Amino acid sequence: MAKRLGYTTDLNSTKSMLELKFKNTRNWQSTAPFTKKEDAAAWEAKAMTEMKCKGDGPQGKPKRPDEKWIGYVFEHDGPS
């Protein structure tokens, strides 16, 4: 069971893209929204260390200046 995490401004689009990239994605979890990209990046760095897994970094670009970033974690069975 491998885990992966990252952060995005559009969780639904990111999830759809990652479901094509990885086999059998499951147990998706998300964080509360971050107002700053830097806060989301700090969460990712800390979570990668704690969970001992790889991160995807930022996914997507904000469409509005006030758009929030959301962290995500999921399990998978390897690349497709």
Short mmCIF file of N, CA and C in Angstrom, two decimals, residues 1-5 18-19 22-29 51 72-78:
data_model
loop_
_atom_site.label_atom_id
_atom_site.label_comp_id
_atom_site.label_asym_id
_atom_site.label_seq_id
_atom_site.Cartn_x
_atom_site.Cartn_y
_atom_site.Cartn_z
N MET A 1 0.85 -1.18 0.00
CA MET A 1 0.00 0.00 0.00
C MET A 1 0.89 1.23 0.00
N ALA A 2 0.88 1.95 -1.08
CA ALA A 2 1.65 3.19 -1.19
C ALA A 2 0.72 4.38 -0.94
N LYS A 3 1.30 5.42 -0.38
CA LYS A 3 0.55 6.66 -0.16
C LYS A 3 1.18 7.77 -0.99
N ARG A 4 0.38 8.75 -1.31
CA ARG A 4 0.83 9.92 -2.06
C ARG A 4 0.09 11.11 -1.49
N LEU A 5 0.71 12.28 -1.56
CA LEU A 5 0.04 13.49 -1.10
C LEU A 5 0.48 14.69 -1.92
N LEU A 18 -5.16 12.09 -11.12
CA LEU A 18 -4.37 11.11 -10.38
C LEU A 18 -4.97 9.71 -10.46
N GLU A 19 -6.28 9.60 -10.61
CA GLU A 19 -6.91 8.29 -10.78
C GLU A 19 -6.50 7.64 -12.10
N PHE A 22 -2.49 6.58 -11.33
CA PHE A 22 -2.23 5.52 -10.35
C PHE A 22 -3.35 4.49 -10.35
N LYS A 23 -2.98 3.23 -10.07
CA LYS A 23 -3.96 2.14 -10.02
C LYS A 23 -4.67 2.11 -8.67
N ASN A 24 -5.96 1.87 -8.70
CA ASN A 24 -6.77 1.62 -7.51
C ASN A 24 -6.58 2.68 -6.42
N THR A 25 -6.82 3.93 -6.76
CA THR A 25 -6.72 4.98 -5.74
C THR A 25 -7.88 4.83 -4.77
N ARG A 26 -7.59 5.10 -3.49
CA ARG A 26 -8.62 4.90 -2.47
C ARG A 26 -8.26 5.69 -1.21
N ASN A 27 -9.20 5.71 -0.28
CA ASN A 27 -9.03 6.37 1.02
C ASN A 27 -8.55 7.82 0.88
N TRP A 28 -9.19 8.56 0.00
CA TRP A 28 -8.85 9.96 -0.19
C TRP A 28 -9.21 10.77 1.05
N GLN A 29 -8.30 11.62 1.46
CA GLN A 29 -8.53 12.53 2.58
C GLN A 29 -8.05 13.91 2.15
N MET A 51 4.46 10.78 7.20
CA MET A 51 3.85 9.61 6.57
C MET A 51 4.84 8.78 5.77
N TYR A 72 -4.14 17.00 0.05
CA TYR A 72 -4.81 15.70 -0.12
C TYR A 72 -3.82 14.57 0.14
N VAL A 73 -4.37 13.44 0.53
CA VAL A 73 -3.61 12.20 0.75
C VAL A 73 -4.46 11.06 0.20
N PHE A 74 -3.82 10.10 -0.46
CA PHE A 74 -4.56 8.91 -0.92
C PHE A 74 -3.62 7.72 -0.97
N GLU A 75 -4.20 6.55 -1.01
CA GLU A 75 -3.45 5.30 -1.17
C GLU A 75 -3.64 4.81 -2.59
N HIS A 76 -2.67 4.00 -3.06
CA HIS A 76 -2.76 3.47 -4.43
C HIS A 76 -1.93 2.21 -4.56
N ASP A 77 -2.07 1.54 -5.71
CA ASP A 77 -1.34 0.29 -5.96
C ASP A 77 -0.25 0.48 -7.01
N GLY A 78 0.31 1.65 -7.13
CA GLY A 78 1.40 1.89 -8.07
C GLY A 78 0.92 2.62 -9.31
#
